[in-house]
Tab-separated table of C-alpha atoms in Angstrom:
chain	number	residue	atom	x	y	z
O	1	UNK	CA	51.242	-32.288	-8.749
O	2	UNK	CA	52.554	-35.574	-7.630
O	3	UNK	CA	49.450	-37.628	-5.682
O	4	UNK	CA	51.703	-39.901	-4.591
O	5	UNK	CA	51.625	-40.627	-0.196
O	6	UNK	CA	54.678	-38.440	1.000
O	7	UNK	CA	57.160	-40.045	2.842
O	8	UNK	CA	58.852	-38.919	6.026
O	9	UNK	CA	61.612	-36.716	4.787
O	10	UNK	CA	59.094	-34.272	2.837
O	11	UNK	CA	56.170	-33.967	4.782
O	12	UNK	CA	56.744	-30.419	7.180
O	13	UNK	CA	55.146	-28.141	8.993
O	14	UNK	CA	57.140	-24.856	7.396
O	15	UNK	CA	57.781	-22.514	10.090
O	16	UNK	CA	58.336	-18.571	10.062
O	17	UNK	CA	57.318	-17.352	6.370
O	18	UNK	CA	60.813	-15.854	5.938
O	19	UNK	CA	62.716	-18.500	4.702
O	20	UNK	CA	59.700	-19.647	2.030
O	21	UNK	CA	61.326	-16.276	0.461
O	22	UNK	CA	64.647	-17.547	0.312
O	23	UNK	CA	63.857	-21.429	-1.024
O	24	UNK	CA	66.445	-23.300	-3.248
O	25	UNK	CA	66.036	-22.235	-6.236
O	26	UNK	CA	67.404	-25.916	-7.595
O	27	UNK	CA	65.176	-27.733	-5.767
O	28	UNK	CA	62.238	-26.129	-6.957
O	29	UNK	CA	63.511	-26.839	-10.378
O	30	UNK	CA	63.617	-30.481	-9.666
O	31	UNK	CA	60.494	-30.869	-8.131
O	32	UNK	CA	58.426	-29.249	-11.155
O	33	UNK	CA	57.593	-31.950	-13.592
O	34	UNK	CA	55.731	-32.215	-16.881
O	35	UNK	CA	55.753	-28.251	-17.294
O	36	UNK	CA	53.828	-27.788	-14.141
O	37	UNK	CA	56.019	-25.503	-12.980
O	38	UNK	CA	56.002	-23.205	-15.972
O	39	UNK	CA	52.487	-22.907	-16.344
O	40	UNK	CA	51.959	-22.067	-12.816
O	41	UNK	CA	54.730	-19.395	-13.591
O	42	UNK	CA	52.689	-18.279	-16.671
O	43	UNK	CA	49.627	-18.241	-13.778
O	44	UNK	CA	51.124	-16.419	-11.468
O	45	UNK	CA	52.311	-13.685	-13.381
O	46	UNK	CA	48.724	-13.033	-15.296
O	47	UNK	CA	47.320	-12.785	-11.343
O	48	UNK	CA	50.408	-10.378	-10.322
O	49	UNK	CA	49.431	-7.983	-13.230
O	50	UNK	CA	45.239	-8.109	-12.526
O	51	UNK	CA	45.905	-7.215	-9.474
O	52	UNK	CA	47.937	-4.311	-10.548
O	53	UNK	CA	45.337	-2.946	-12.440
O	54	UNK	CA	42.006	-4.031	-10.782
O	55	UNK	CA	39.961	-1.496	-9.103
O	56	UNK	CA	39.598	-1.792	-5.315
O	57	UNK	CA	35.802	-2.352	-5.504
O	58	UNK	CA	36.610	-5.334	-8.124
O	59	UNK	CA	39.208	-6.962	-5.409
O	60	UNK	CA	36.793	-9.273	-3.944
O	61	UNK	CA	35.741	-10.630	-6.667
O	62	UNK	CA	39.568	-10.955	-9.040
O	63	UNK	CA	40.595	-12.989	-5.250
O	64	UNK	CA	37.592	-15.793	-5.387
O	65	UNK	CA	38.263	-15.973	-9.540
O	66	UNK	CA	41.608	-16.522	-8.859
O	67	UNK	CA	41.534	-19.240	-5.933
O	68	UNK	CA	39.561	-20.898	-8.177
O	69	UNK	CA	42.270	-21.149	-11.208
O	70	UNK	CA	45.068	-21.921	-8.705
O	71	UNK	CA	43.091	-24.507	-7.437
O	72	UNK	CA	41.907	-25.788	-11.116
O	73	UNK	CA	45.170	-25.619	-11.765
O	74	UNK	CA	47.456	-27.174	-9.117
O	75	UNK	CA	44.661	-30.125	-9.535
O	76	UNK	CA	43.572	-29.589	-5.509
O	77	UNK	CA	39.807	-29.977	-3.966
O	78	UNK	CA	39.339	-26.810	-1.880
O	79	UNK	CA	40.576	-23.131	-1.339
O	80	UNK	CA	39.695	-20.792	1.166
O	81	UNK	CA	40.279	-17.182	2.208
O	82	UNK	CA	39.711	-16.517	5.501
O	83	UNK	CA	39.727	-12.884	7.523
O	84	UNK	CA	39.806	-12.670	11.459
O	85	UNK	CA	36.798	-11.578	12.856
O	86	UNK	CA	37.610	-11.133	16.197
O	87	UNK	CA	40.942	-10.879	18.321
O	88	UNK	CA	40.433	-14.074	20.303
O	89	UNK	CA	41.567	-15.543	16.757
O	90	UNK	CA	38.017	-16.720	15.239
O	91	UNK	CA	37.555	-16.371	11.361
O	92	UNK	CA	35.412	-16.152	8.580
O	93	UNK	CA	35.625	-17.865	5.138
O	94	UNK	CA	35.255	-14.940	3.059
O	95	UNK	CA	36.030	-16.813	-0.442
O	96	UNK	CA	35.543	-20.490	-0.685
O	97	UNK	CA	35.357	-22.633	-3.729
O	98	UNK	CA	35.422	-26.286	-3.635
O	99	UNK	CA	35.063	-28.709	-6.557
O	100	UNK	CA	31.275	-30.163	-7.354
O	101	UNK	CA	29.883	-32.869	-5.047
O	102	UNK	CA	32.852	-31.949	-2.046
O	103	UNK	CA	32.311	-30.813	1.373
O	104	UNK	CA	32.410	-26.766	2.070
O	105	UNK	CA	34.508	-25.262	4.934
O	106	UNK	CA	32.064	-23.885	7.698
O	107	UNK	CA	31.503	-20.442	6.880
O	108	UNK	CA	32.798	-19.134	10.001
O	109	UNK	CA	35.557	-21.207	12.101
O	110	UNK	CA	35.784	-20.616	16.051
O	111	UNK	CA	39.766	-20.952	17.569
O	112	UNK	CA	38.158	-23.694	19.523
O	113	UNK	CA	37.748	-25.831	16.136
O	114	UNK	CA	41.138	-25.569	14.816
O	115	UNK	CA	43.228	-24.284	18.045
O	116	UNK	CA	47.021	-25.411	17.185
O	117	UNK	CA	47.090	-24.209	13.479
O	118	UNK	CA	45.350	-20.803	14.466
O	119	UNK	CA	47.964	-20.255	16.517
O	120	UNK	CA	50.570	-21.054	14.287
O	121	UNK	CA	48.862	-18.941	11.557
O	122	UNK	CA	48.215	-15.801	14.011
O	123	UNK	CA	51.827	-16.400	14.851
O	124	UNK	CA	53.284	-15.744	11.168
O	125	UNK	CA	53.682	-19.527	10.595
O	126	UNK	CA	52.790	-21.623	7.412
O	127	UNK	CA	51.189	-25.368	8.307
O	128	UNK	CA	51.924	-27.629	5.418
O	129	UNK	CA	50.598	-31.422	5.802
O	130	UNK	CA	50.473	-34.496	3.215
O	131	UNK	CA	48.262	-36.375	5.984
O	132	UNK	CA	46.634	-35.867	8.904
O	133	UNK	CA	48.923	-38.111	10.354
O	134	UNK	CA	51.764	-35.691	10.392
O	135	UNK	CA	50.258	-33.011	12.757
O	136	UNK	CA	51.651	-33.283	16.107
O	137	UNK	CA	49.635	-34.858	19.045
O	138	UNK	CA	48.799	-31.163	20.512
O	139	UNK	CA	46.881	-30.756	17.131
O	140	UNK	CA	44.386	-33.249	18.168
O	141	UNK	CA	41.343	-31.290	17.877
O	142	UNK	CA	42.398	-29.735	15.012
O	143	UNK	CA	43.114	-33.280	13.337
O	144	UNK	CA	39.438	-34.408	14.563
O	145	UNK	CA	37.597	-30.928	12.732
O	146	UNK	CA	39.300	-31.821	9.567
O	147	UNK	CA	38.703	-35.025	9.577
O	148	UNK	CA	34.929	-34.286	9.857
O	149	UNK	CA	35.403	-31.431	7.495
O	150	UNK	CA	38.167	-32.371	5.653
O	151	UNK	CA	40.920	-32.283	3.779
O	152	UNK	CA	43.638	-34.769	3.840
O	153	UNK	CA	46.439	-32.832	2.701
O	154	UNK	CA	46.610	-29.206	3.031
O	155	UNK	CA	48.857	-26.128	3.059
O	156	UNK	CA	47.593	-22.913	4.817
O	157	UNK	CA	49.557	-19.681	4.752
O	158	UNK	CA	49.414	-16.578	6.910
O	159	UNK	CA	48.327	-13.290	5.014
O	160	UNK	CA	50.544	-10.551	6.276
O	161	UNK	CA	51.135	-6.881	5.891
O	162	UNK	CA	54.213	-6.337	7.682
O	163	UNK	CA	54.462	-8.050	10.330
O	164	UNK	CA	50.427	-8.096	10.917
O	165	UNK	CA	48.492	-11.197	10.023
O	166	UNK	CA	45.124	-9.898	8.090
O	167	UNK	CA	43.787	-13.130	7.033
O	168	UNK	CA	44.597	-17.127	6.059
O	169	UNK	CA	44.592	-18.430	2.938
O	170	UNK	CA	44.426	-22.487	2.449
O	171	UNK	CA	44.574	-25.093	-0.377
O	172	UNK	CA	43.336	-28.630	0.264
O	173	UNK	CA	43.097	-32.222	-1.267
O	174	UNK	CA	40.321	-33.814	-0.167
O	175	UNK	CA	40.139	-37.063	-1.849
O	176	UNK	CA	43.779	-38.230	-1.018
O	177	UNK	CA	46.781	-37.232	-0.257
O	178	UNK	CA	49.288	-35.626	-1.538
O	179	UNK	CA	52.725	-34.228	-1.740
O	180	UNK	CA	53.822	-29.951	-1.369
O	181	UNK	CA	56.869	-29.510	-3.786
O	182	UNK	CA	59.324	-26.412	-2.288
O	183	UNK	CA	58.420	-24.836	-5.728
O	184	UNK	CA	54.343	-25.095	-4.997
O	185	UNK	CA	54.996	-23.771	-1.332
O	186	UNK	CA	57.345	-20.305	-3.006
O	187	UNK	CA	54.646	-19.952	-5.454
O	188	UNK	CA	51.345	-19.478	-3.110
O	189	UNK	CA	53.292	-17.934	-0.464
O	190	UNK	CA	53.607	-15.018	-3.464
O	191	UNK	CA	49.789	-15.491	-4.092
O	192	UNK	CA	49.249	-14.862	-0.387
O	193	UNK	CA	51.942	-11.602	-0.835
O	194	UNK	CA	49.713	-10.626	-3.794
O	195	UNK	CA	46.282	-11.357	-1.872
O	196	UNK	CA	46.946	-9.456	1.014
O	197	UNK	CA	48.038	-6.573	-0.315
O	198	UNK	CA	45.059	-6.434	-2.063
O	199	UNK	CA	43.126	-6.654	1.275
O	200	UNK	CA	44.999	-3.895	2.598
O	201	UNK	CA	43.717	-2.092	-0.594
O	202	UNK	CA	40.195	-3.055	-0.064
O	203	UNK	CA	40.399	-1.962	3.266
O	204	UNK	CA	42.089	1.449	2.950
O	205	UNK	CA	39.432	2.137	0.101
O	206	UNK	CA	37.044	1.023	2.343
O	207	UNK	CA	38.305	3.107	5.543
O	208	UNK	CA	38.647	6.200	3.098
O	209	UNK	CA	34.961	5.562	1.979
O	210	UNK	CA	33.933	5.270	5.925
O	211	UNK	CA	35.913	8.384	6.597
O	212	UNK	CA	34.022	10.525	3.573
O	213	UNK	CA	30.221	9.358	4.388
O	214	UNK	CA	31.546	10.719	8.320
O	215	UNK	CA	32.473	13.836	7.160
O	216	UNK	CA	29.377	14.322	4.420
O	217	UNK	CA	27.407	13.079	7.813
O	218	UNK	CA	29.232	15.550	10.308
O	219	UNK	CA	28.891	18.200	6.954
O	220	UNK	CA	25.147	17.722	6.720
O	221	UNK	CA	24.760	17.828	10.503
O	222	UNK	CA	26.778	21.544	10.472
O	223	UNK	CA	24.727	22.222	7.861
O	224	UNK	CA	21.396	21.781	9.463
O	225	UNK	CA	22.710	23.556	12.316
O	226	UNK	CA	23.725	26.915	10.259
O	227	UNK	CA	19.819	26.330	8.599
O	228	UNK	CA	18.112	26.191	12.010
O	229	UNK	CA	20.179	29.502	13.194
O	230	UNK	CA	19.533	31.163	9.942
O	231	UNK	CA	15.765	30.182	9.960
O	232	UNK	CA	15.796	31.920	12.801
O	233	UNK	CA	17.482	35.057	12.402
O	234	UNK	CA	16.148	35.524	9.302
O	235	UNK	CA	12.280	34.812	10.339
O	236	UNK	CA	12.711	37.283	13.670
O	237	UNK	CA	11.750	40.170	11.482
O	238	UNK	CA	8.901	39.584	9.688
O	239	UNK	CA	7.614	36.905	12.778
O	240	UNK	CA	8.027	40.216	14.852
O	241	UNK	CA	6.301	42.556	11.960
O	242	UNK	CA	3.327	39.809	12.227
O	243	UNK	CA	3.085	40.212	15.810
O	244	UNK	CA	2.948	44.122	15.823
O	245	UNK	CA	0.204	44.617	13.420
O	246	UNK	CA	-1.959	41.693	15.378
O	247	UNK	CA	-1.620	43.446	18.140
O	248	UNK	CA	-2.606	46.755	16.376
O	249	UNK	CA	-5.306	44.950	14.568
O	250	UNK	CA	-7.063	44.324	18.082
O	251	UNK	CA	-6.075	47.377	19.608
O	252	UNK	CA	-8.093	49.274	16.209
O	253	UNK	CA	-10.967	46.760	16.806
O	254	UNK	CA	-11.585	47.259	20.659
O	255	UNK	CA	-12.040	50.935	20.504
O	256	UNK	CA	-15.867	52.317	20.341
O	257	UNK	CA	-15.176	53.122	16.877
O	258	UNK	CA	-13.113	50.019	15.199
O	259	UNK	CA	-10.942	51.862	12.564
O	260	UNK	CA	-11.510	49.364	9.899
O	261	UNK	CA	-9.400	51.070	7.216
O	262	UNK	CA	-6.379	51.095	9.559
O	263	UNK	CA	-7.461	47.696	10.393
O	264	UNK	CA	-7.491	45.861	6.701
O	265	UNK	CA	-3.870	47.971	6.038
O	266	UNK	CA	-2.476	45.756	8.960
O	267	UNK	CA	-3.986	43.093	8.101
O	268	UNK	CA	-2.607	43.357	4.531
O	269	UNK	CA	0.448	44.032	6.352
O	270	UNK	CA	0.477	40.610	8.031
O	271	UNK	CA	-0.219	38.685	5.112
O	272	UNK	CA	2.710	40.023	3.393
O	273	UNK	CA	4.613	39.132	5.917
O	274	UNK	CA	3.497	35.862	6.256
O	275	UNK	CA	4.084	35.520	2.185
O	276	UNK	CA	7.815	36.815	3.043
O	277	UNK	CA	8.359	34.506	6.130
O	278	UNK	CA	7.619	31.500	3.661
O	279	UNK	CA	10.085	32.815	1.132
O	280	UNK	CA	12.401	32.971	3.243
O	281	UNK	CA	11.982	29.780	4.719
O	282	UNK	CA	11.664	28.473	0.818
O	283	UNK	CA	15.433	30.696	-0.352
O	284	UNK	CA	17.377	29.921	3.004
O	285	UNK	CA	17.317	26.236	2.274
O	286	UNK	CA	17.803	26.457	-1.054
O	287	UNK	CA	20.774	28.285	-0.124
O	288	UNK	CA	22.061	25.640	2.024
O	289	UNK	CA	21.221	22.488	-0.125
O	290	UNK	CA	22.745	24.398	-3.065
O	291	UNK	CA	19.592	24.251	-5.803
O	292	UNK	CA	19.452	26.206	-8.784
O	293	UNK	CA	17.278	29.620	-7.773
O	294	UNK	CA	15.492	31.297	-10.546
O	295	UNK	CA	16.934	34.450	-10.838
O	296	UNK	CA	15.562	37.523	-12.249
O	297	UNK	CA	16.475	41.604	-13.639
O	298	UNK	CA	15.947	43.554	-10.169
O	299	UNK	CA	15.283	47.234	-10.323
O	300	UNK	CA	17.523	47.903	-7.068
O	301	UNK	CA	15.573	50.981	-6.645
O	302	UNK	CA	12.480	49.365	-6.542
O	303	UNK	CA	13.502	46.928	-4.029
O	304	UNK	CA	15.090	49.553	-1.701
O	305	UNK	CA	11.727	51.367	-1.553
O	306	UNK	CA	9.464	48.237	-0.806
O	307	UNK	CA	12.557	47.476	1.895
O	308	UNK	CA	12.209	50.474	3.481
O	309	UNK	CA	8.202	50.186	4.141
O	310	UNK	CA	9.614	46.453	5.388
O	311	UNK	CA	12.056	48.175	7.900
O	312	UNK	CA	10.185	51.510	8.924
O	313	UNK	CA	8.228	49.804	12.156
O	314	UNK	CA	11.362	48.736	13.569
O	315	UNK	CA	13.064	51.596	12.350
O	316	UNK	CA	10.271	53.622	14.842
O	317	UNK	CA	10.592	51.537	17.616
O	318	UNK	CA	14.188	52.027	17.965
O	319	UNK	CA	13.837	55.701	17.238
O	320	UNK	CA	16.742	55.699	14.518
O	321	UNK	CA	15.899	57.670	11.207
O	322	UNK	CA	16.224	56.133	8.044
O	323	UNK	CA	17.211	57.469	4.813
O	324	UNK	CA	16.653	55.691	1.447
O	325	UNK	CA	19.176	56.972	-1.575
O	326	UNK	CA	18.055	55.315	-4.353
O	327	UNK	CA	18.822	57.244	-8.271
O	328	UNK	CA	16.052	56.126	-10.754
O	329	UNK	CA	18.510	55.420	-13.713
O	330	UNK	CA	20.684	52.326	-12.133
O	331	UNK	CA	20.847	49.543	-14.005
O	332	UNK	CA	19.267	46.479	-13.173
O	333	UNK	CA	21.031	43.148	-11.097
O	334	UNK	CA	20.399	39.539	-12.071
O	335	UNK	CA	19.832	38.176	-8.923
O	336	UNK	CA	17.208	36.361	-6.844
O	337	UNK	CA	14.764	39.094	-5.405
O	338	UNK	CA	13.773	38.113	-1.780
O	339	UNK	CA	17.570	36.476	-1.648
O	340	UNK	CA	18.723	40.704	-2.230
O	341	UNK	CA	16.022	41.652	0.081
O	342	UNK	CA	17.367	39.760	3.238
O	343	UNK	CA	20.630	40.984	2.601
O	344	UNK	CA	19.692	44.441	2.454
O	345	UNK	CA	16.846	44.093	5.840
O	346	UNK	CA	20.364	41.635	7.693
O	347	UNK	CA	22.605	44.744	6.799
O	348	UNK	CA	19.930	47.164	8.150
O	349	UNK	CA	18.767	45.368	11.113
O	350	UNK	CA	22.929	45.367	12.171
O	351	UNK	CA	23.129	48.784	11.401
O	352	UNK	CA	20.025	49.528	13.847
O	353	UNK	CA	21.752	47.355	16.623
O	354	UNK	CA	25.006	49.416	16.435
O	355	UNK	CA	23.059	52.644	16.934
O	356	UNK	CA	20.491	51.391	19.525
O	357	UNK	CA	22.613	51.931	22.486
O	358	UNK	CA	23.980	55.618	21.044
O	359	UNK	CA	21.862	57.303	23.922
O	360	UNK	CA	21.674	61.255	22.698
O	361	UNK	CA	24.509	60.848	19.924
O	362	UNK	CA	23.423	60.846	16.348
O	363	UNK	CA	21.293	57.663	15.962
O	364	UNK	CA	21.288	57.526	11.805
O	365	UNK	CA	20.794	54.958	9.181
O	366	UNK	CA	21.669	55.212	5.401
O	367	UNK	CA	21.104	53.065	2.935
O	368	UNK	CA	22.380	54.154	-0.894
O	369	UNK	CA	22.586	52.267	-3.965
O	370	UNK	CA	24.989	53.763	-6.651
O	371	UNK	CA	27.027	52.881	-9.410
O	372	UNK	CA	31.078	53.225	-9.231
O	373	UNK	CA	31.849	50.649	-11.830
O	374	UNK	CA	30.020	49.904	-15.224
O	375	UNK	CA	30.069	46.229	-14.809
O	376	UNK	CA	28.072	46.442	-11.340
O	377	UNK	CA	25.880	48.185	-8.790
O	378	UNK	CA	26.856	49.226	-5.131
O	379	UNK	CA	24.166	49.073	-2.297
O	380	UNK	CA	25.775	50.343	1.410
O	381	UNK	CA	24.187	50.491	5.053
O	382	UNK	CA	26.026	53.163	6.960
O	383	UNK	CA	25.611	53.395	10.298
O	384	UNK	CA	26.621	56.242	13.155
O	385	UNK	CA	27.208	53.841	16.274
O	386	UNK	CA	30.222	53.006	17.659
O	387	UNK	CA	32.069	50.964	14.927
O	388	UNK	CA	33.991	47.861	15.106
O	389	UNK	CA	37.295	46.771	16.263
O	390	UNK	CA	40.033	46.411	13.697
O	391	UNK	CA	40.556	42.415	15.704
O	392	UNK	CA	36.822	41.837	14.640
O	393	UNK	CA	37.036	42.605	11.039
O	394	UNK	CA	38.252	39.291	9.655
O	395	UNK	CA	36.424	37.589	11.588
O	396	UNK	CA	33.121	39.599	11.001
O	397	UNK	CA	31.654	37.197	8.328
O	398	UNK	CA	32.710	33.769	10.300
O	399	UNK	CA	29.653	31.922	11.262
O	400	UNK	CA	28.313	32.221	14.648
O	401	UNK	CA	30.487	35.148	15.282
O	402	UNK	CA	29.151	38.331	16.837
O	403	UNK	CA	30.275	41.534	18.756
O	404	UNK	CA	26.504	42.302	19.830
O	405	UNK	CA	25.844	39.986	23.284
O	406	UNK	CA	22.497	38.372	21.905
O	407	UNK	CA	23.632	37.645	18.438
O	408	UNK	CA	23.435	34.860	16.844
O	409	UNK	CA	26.462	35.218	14.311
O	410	UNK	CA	24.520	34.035	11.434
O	411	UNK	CA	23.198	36.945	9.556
O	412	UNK	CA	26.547	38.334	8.065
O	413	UNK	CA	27.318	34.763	7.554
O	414	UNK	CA	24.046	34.378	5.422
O	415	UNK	CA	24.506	37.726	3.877
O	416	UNK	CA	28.235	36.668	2.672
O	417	UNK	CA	27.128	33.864	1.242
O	418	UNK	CA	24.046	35.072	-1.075
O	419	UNK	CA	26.098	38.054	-2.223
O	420	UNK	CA	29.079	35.698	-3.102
O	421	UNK	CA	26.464	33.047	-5.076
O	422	UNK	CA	25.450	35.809	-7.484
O	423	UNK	CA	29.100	36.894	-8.075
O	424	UNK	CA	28.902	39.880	-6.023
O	425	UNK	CA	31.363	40.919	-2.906
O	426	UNK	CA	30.720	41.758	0.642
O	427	UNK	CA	32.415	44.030	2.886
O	428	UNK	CA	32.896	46.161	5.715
O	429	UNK	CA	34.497	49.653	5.932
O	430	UNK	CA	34.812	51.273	9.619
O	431	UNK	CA	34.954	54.831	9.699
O	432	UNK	CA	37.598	57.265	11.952
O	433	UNK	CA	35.864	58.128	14.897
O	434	UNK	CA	32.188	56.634	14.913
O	435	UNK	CA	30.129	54.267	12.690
O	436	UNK	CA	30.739	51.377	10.388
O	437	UNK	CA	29.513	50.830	6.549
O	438	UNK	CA	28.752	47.261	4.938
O	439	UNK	CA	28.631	47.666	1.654
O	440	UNK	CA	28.035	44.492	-1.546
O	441	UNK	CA	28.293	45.258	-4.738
O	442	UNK	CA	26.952	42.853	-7.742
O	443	UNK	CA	27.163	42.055	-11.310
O	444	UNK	CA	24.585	44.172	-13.657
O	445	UNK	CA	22.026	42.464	-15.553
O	446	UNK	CA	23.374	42.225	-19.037
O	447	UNK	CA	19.674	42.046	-20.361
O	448	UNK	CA	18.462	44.588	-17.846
O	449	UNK	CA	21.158	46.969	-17.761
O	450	UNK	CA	18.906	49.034	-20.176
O	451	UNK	CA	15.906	48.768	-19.049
């Protein structure tokens, strides 16, 4: 680059960006001397194809590498990127290299600094100077910042996507002055084409980044909702079994003659129901935060006799008999135990609901397991109420969706969801005339199928 003082005829202050696309091609041949030209050619492609390749997360730091080359290169002072920080038009120096032993930029740069060129960059426009000199009397602040803060020469170029302005890029000489060849002027206004689609990159990545912690944020949120519902339904039962056998505890120990052997079997009753409410509490949020569950061979037999003594109080106090059809000889499930067990007590408790308000009709509950299919075993709750609309069966399993005016929507939710994690299948089945059956079926235990 030629350091000698510019005279009038090539010192400009290059207006709209458009025609820097459309530059003389001969002139810029003329004006590159000693290979210059070439090896800024040679430059600019190597930057074109990093910035093909270069990761978004990697843009900041391939931009400040290379302002620094371009400047190294083009023998200048001072480069620096700067992106708007507000809309009145003040800016930030965002990458900023400047040779040993010179003057920085201010990091951040207020309109009222530098108000004529801001509004010529906001406005789309280049501002190219070989002195200070050259800017016109209405730059006068402008020409007193830089010559506090340098440079002498400089050319500063809007960074635009479309026709919006995302930042300002500017080269400097601050040691003396200096001539802008057409060719230089082409050749940065590409850099600037290259840099600020690169911001546009950075930002988008960013944005999309922004966007995915809102939704994991709004996801978690939902999710903490659906655990504080199913806490709830699912600690109603045994929270209510607790309650019912304190009560009977005192009732037995206020009499004249405390029935202590009564007393110690509700007692023994509580604590197990204590022991459940804390595996529940323990296997609902390990349903919701996804961990690994140690799962287990079930005798489903087993399990739908110790159910039953779970479900027989409130079985009695809504006057609804229960029946339990259980074969010995079924294979056993691979599945988490107390997981089963709440879908089994959520599909009975529904069941009990549906026949509460039956009045003198038949007020029945069955629960069978069987086996239909070698590869899996079947457990079913029918029920004798009133059945469900054919509108309500898709949406059955939904969330927060309920036919019964105090639900909570969560337990066939819940239910869905533990049957489908051990690679089982939940459905419903209403029946002509009265009563409903939900009915899972899931994978035997290879290892226990035996047994």
């Amino acid at each position: 680059m030629s350091s000698s003082r510019p005279n009038s005829k090539n010192s400009r202050i290059l207006k709209k960006t458009a025609p820097l696309r459309s530059l003389n091609v001969a002139r810029i041949s003329r004006s590159a001397s000693s290979g210059q030209g070439s090896r800024f050619e040679s430059l600019l492609g190597s930057l074109s194809a990093a910035f093909a390749r270069v990761a978004s997360d990697e843009i900041n730091h391939e931009i400040g590498r290379w302002l620094k080359e371009i400047v190294v290169e083009l023998g200048l002072d001072r480069t620096n990127l700067a992106e708007w920080l507000t809309e009145k038009g003040d800016f930030r120096n965002t990458f900023q290299w400047v040779r040993p032993g010179l003057p920085r930029a201010p990091m951040v740069l207020v309109q009222a600094h530098l108000p004529w060129i801001t509004q010529r960059i906001r406005a789309g426009e280049s501002v190219i100077f070989s002195s200070l000199g050259e800017l016109p009397a209405e730059a006068r602040r402008d020409k007193r910042f830089a010559r506090k803060y340098g440079p002498k020469s400089s050319a500063l170029f809007p960074l635009m996507i479309g026709e919006k302005v995302v930042a300002a890029m500017a080269f400097g000489s601050l040691t003396r002055e200096c001539d802008w060849p057409e060719w230089q002027i082409s050749r940065l206004r590409l850099v600037g084409d290259i840099f600020a689609n690169a911001l546009a990159r950075r930002d988008q990545a960013l944005e999309m980044r922004r966007l995915r912690e809102e939704v994991a944020h709004g996801s978690r949120v939902v999710m903490l909702g659906h655990l504080a519902a199913a806490l709830a339904h699912e600690l109603n039962q045994p929270l209510a079994a607790i309650l019912s056998n304190a009560q009977a505890s005192t009732r037995l120990l206020s009499g004249p003659v405390p029935d202590l052997d009564e007393t110690h079997g509700a007692l023994r009753d509580i604590v197990q129901d204590c022991q459940r409410a804390g595996d529940v509490i323990r296997r609902v949020r390990s349903l919701f935060l996804k961990e690994n569950r140690p799962l287990s061979a079930v005798d489903l037999t087993e399990l739908l006799r110790e159910t039953s003594r779970l479900l027989r109080a409130d079985a009695l106090v809504r006057r609804v008999p229960l029946v339990v059809e259980a074969p010995a000889e079924l294979p056993k499930v691979r599945a988490d135990r107390v997981q089963l067990q709440q879908v089994i007590i959520n599909l009975a408790i529904n069941a009990f609901d549906a026949v509460a308000g039956n009045g003198v009709a038949p007020r029945d509950v069955v629960i069978r397991a069987f086996q239909e299919r070698p590869e899996s075993v079947n457990v079913s709750v029918r029920d004798s109420g009133s059945g469900i609309m054919k509108r309500n069966l898709t949406r059955l399993f939904d969330p927060f969706f309920s036919t019964k005016p105090n639900g909570t929507g969560i337990g066939l939710a819940i239910s869905k969801s533990i049957v489908e994690s051990h690679g089982g299948r939940l459905w419903a089945t209403p029946h002509r005339g009265r009563g409903t059956t939900l009915e899972f079926s899931i994978p035997v235990d290879p290892r226990g199928a035996q047994a």
